[in-house]
Coordinates of C-alpha atoms and ligand atoms in Angstrom, one line a residue:
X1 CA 26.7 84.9 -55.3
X2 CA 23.7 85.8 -53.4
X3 CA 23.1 84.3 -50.2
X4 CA 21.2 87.4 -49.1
X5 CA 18.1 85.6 -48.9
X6 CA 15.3 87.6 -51.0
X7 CA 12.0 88.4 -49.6
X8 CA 10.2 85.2 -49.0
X9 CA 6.8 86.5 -48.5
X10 CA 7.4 87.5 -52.1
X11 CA 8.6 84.3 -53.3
X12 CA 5.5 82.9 -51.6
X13 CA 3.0 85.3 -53.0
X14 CA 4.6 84.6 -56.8
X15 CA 3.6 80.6 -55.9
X16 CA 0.5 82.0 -55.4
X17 CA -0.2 80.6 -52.2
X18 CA -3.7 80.9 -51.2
X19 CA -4.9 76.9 -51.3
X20 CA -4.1 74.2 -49.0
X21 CA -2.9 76.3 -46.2
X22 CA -4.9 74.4 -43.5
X23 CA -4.8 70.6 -45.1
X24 CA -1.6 68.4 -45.6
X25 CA -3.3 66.9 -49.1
X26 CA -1.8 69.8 -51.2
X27 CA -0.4 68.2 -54.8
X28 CA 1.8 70.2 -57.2
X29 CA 1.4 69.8 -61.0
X30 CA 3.9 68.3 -63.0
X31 CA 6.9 70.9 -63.7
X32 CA 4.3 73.4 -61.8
X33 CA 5.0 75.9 -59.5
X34 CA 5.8 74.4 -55.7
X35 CA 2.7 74.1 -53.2
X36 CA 2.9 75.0 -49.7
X37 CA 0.5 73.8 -47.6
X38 CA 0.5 73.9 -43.5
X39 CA 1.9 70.3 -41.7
X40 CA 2.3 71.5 -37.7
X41 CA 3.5 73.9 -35.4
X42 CA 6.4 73.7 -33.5
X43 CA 5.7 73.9 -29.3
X44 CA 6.2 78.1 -29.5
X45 CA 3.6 78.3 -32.2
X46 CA 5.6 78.4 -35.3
X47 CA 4.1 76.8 -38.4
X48 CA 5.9 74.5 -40.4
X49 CA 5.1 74.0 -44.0
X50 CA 5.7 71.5 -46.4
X51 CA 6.2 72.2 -50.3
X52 CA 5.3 69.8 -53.2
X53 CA 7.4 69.4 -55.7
X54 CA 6.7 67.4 -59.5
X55 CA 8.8 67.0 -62.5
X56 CA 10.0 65.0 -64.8
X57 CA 7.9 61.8 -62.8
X58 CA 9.6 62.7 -59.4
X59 CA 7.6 64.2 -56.6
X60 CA 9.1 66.1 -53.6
X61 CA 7.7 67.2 -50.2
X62 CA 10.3 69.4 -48.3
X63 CA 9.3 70.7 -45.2
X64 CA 10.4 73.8 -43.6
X65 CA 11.5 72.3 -40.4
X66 CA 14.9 70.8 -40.8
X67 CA 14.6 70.8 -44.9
X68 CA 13.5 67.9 -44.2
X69 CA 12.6 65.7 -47.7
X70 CA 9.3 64.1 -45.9
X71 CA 8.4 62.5 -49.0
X72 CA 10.6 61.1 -52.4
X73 CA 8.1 59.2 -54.6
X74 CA 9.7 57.6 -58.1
X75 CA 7.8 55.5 -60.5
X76 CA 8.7 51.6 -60.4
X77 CA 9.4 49.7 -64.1
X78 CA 5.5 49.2 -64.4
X79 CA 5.2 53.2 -64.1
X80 CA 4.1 53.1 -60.7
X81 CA 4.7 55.6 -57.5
X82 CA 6.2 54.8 -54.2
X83 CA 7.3 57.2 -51.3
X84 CA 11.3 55.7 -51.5
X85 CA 11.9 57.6 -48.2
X86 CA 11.8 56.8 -44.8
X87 CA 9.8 59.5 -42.3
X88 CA 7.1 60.7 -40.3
X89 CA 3.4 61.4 -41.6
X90 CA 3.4 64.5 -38.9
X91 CA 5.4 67.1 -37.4
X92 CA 6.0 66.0 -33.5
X93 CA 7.2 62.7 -33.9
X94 CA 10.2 64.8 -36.3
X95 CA 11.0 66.8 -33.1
X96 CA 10.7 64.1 -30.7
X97 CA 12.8 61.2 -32.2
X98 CA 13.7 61.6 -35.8
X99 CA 17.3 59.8 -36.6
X100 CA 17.9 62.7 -39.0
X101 CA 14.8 61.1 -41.7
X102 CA 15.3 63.2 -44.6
X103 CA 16.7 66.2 -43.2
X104 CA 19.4 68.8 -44.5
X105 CA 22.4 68.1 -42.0
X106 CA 24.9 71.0 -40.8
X107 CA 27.2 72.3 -39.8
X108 CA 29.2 69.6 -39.2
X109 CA 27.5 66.2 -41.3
X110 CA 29.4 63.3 -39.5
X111 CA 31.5 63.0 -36.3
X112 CA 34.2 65.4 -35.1
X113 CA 36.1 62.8 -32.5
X114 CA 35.3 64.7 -28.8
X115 CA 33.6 67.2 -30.7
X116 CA 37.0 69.6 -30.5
X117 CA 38.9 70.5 -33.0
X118 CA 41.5 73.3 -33.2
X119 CA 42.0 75.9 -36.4
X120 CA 44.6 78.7 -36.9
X121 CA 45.4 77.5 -32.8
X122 CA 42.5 78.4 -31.1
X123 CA 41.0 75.4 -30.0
X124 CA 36.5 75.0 -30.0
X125 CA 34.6 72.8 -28.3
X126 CA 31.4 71.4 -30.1
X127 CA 28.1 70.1 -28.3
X128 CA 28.8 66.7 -27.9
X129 CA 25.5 64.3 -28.7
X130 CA 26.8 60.6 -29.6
X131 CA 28.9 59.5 -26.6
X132 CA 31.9 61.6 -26.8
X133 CA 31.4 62.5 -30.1
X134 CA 29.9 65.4 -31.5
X135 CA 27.8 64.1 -34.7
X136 CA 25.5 66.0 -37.5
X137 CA 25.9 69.5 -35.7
X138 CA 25.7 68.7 -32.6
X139 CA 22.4 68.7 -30.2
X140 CA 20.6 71.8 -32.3
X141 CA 21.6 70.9 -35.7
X142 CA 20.6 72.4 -38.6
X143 CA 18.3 69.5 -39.1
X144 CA 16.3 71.0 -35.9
X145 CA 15.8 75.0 -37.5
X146 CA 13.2 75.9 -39.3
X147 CA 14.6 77.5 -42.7
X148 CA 13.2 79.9 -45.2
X149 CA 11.6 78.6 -48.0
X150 CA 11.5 80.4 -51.2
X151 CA 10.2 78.4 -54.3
X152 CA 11.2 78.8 -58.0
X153 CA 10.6 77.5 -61.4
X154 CA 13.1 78.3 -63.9
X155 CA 13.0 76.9 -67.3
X156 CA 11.7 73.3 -67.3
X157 CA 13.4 73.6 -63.7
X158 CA 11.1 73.6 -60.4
X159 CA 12.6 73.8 -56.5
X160 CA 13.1 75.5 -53.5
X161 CA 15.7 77.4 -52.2
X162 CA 16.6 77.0 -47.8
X163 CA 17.8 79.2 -46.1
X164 CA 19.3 79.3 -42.4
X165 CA 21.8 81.4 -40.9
X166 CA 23.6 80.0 -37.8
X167 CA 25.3 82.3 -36.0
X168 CA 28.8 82.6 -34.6
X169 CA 29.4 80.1 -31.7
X170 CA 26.1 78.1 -32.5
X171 CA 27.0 74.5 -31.1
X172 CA 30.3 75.8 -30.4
X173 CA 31.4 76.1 -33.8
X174 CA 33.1 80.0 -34.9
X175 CA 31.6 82.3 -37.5
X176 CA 28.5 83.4 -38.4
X177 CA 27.4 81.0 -41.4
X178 CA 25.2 82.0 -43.9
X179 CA 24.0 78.4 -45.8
X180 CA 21.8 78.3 -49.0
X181 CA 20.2 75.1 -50.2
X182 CA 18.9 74.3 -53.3
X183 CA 16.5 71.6 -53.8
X184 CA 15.9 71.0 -58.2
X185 CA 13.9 68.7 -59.8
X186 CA 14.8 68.7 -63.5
X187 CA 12.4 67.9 -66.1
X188 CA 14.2 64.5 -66.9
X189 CA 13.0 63.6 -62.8
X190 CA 16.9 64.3 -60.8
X191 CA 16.8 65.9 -57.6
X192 CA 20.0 67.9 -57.7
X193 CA 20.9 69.3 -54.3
X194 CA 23.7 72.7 -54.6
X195 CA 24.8 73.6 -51.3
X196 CA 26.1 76.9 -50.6
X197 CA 27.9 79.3 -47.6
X198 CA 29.9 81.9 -46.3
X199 CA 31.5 82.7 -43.1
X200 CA 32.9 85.9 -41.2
X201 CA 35.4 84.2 -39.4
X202 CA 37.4 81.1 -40.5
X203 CA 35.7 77.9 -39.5
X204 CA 34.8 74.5 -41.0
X205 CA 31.9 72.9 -42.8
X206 CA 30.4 69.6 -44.0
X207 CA 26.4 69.9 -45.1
X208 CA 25.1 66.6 -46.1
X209 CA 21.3 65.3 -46.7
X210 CA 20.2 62.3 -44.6
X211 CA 17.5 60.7 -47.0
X212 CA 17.1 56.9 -45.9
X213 CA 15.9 55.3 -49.0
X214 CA 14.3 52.1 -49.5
X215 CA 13.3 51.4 -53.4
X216 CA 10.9 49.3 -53.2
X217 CA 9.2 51.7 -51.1
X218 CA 9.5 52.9 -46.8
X219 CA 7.4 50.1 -45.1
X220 CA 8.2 47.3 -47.3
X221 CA 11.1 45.4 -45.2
X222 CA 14.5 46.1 -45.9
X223 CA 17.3 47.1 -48.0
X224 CA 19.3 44.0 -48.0
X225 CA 18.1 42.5 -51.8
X226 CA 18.9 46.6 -52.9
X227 CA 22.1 46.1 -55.6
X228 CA 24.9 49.3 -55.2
X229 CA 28.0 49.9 -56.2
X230 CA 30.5 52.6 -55.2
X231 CA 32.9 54.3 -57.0
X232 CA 35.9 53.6 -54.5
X233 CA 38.9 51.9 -53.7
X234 CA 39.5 52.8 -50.3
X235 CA 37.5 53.5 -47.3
X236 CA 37.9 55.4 -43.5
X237 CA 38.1 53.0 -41.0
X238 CA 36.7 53.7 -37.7
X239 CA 37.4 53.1 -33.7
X240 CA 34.7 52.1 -31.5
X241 CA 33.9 55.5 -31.1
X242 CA 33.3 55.5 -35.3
X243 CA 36.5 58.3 -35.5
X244 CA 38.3 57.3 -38.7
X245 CA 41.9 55.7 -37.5
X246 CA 43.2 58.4 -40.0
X247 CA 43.9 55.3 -42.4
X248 CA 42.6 54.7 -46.0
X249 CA 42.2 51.3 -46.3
X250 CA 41.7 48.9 -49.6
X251 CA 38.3 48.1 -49.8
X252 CA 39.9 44.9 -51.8
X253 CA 39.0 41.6 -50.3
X254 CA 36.8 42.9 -47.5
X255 CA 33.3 43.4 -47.0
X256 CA 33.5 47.2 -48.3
X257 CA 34.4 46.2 -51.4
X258 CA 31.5 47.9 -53.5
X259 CA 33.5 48.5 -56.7
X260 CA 31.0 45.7 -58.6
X261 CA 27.7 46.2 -57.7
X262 CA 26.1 43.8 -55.0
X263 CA 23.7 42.9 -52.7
X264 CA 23.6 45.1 -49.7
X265 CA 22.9 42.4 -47.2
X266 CA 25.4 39.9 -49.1
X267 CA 28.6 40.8 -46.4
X268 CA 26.4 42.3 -43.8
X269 CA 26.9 39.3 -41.2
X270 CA 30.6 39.1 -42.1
X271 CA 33.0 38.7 -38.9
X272 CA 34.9 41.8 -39.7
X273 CA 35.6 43.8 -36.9
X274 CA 35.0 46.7 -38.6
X275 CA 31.2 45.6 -38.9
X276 CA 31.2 45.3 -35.0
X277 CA 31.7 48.7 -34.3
X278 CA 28.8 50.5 -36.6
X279 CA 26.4 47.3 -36.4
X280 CA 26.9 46.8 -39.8
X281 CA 27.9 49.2 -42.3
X282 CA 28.3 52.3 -41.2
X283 CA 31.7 54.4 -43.1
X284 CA 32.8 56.8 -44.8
X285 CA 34.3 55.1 -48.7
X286 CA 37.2 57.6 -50.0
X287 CA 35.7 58.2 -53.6
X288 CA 38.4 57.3 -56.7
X289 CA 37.2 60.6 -57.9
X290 CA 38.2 62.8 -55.1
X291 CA 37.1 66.5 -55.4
X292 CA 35.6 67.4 -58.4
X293 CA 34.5 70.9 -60.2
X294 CA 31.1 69.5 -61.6
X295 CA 29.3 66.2 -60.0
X296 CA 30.4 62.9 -61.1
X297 CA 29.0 59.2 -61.1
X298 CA 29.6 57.7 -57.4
X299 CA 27.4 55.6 -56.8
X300 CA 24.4 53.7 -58.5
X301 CA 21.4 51.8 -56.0
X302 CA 19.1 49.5 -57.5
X303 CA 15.8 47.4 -56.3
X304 CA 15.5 44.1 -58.4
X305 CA 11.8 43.6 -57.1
X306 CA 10.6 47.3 -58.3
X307 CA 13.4 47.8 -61.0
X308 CA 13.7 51.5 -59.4
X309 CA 17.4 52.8 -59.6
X310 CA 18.8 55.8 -58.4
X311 CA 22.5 57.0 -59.2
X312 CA 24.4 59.7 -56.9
X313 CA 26.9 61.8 -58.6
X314 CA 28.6 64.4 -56.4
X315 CA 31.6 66.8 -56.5
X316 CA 32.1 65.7 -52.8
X317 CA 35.0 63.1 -52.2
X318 CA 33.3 60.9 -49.7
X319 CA 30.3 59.3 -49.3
X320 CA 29.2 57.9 -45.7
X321 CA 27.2 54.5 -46.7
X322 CA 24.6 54.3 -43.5
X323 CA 22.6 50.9 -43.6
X324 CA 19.6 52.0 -40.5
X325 CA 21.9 49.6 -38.0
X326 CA 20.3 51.3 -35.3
X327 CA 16.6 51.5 -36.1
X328 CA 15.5 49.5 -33.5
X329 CA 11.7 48.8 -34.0
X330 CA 11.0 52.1 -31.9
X331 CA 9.1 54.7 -34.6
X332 CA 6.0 54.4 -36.2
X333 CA 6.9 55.6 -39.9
X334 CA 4.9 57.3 -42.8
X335 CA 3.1 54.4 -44.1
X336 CA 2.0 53.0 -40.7
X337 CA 4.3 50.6 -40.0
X338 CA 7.3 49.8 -37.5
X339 CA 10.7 50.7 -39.1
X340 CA 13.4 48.1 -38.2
X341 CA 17.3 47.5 -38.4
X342 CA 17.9 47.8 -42.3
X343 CA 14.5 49.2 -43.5
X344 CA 16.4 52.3 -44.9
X345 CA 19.8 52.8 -45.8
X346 CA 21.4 56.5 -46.1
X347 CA 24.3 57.8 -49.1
X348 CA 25.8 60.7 -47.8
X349 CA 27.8 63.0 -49.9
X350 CA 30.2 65.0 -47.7
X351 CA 34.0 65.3 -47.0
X352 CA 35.5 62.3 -44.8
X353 CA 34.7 62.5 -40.8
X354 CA 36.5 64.3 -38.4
X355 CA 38.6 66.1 -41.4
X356 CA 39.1 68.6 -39.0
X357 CA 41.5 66.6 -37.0
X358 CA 42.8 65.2 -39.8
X359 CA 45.5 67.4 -41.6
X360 CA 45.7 64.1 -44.6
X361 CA 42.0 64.1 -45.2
X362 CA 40.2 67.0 -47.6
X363 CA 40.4 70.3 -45.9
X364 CA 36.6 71.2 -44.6
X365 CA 38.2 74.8 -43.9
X366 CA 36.1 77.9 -44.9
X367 CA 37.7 81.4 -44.5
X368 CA 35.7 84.7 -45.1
X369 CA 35.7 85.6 -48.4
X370 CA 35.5 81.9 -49.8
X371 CA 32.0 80.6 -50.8
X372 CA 31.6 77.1 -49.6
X373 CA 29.8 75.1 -53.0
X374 CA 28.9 71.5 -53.4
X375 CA 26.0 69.6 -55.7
X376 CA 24.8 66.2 -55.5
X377 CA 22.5 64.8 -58.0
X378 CA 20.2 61.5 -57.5
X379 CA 19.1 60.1 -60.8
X380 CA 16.3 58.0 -60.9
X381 CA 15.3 55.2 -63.4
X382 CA 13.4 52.0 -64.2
Ligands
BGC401 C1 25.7 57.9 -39.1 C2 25.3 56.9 -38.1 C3 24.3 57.5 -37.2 C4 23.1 58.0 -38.0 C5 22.1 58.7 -37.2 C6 24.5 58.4 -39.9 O1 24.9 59.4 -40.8 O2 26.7 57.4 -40.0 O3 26.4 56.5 -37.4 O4 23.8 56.6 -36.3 O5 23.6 59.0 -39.0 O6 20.9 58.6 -37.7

């Protein structure tokens, strides 16, 4: 295991960086090495790049602010492109107002109820940023660093690895936390994501990717016609505050029920009171699968109109099913247009909310001398 991260500036030169430093137009060839190419600087002068990716039909663009996946485009039945994330076309609106589009979240993806939790009794209070609650991280997540960037091709492989280090008592949380992230695209056109860290003092950790896809392409309306399944049974139900109860609840007869695929929008304006509290769906589904040691079909999302499908298969036991309730018409995204409530919907792969309050839920514990290790995999087709 090496989270040591190697010399970037090395990593860069091997990409042979020399083009495209100055322009945001950069393109990467198919299976290619990874282009960087400048897209902003941050308000103390830092620049932030973005890298192109291509394989296998898929094309990337990670920035280094945030890992933040500015750009997903996947061919449609009739073998054309589309940008199937929502985001910004430039740097400042991502650090003035992004709802996590795209980025890499940490330490903490999802709510910890008061943002306190208390492990081997000592008891930590998080930055608190949604009500009470302390969500993604808290106010400086890790969707708000800029990482290290080193790119790679290996085989018929091409990514990136991130790297951050957030050190002990960053948004309250204990340990220093080494984290390693490692962005694929395979030569069949999967973005696999392998999530890595270590700690030096016991502490807890959910990382998570906040993609908001939309298959028939950001700007196009929203996600209600999309068709997905999930793999699960039960799901985490939530107060008003969206702290699971603790309970795992059948998904049988109610509007969570995602075991047969269906239309996203088709119990959306159901009276259930669980739909009050997130605006819609918003919740954490308890995966049949539970833990497992290599990633296993979750969840499949599919666009009738385009005929673009993307399958999620994770090792991680829950998967928080976002549907944008609270775009609100506010941001002007990537293609130019107004996002609004439903133009993106999020699948995050993660252990269930506030585990660390929860003694019954997955442990999100990680002592020194452990290396934290998940993968998710998104599988496109048409
Ligand atoms: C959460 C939502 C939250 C959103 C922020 C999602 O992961 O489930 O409740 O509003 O992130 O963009």
């Amino acid at each position: 295991m090496e989270l040591s991260r190697r010399t970037v500036i090395a990593g860069a030169a091997a990409a042979g960086i020399t083009a495209g430093l100055t322009g945001g137009t950069a393109h990467a060839t198919a299976g290619g090495r990874p282009v960087k190419s400048l897209f902003g600087k941050l308000a103390d002068g830092t620049k932030v790049y973005r890298w192109s990716l291509e394989n296998g039909g898929t094309r990337l663009k990670v920035l280094s602010y945030g890992g933040i996946v500015q750009s997903l485009e996947i061919p449609d039945r009739r073998g054309r492109h589309a940008n199937v994330s929502l985001g910004f076309d430039n740097l400042d609106d991502y650090v003035a107002s992004s709802p996590y589009f795209g980025a890499l979240i940490g330490r903490y993806g999802n709510r910890i109820g008061q943002g306190r939790f208390t492990l081997d009794g000592t008891a930590y209070q998080l930055s608190v940023n949604d009500g009470e609650q302390s969500l993604h991280g808290g106010a400086q997540g890790f969707d708000k660093h800029v990482w290290d960037v080193e790119p790679f091709t290996d085989g018929s492989d091409v990514g990136l690895h991130l790297y951050y280090t957030s050190v002990d008592g960053e948004m309250g949380y204990p340990g220093t936390l080494r984290t390693k992230v490692t962005y694929t695209l395979t030569r069949h056109g999967d973005w696999r994501i392998d999530y890595e860290a270590t700690t030096d003092k016991p502490t807890v950790v959910n990382l998570t990717s906040h993609v908001y896809f939309n298959l028939a392409g950001e700007s196009s309306g929203t996600i209600y016609d999309h068709e997905l399944s999930i793999d699960a049974s039960r799901y985490t139900p939530v107060d008003a505050g969206l702290i699971p109860t603790g309970e795992l609840a059948r998904v049988a007869g109610t509007p969570f029920d995602f075991r047969r695929a269906k239309a996203v929008g088709r119990d959306i304006r159901v009276a259930h009171p669980q739909l009050l509290y997130g605006k819609g769906l918003d919740h954490n589904w308890a995966l049949d699968k539970g833990i497992t040691r290599r990633p296993e079909s979750v969840a499949t999302l599919r666009d009738p109109s385009s005929g673009r499908t993307m399958r999620i298969a994770t090792t991680e036991p829950g998967l928080q099913f976002y549907s944008g309730n609270f775009l609100d018409g506010s941001l002007v995204g990537t293609g130019g247009t107004v996002y609004r409530q439903g133009d993106g919907l999020c699948l995050e792969t993660q252990h269930f909310p506030d585990s660390p309050n929860k003694p019954h839920f997955p442990s999100t514990v990680l002592r020194p001398g452990q290396t934290y290790r998940t993968t998710t995999v998104h599988s496109f087709s048409a």
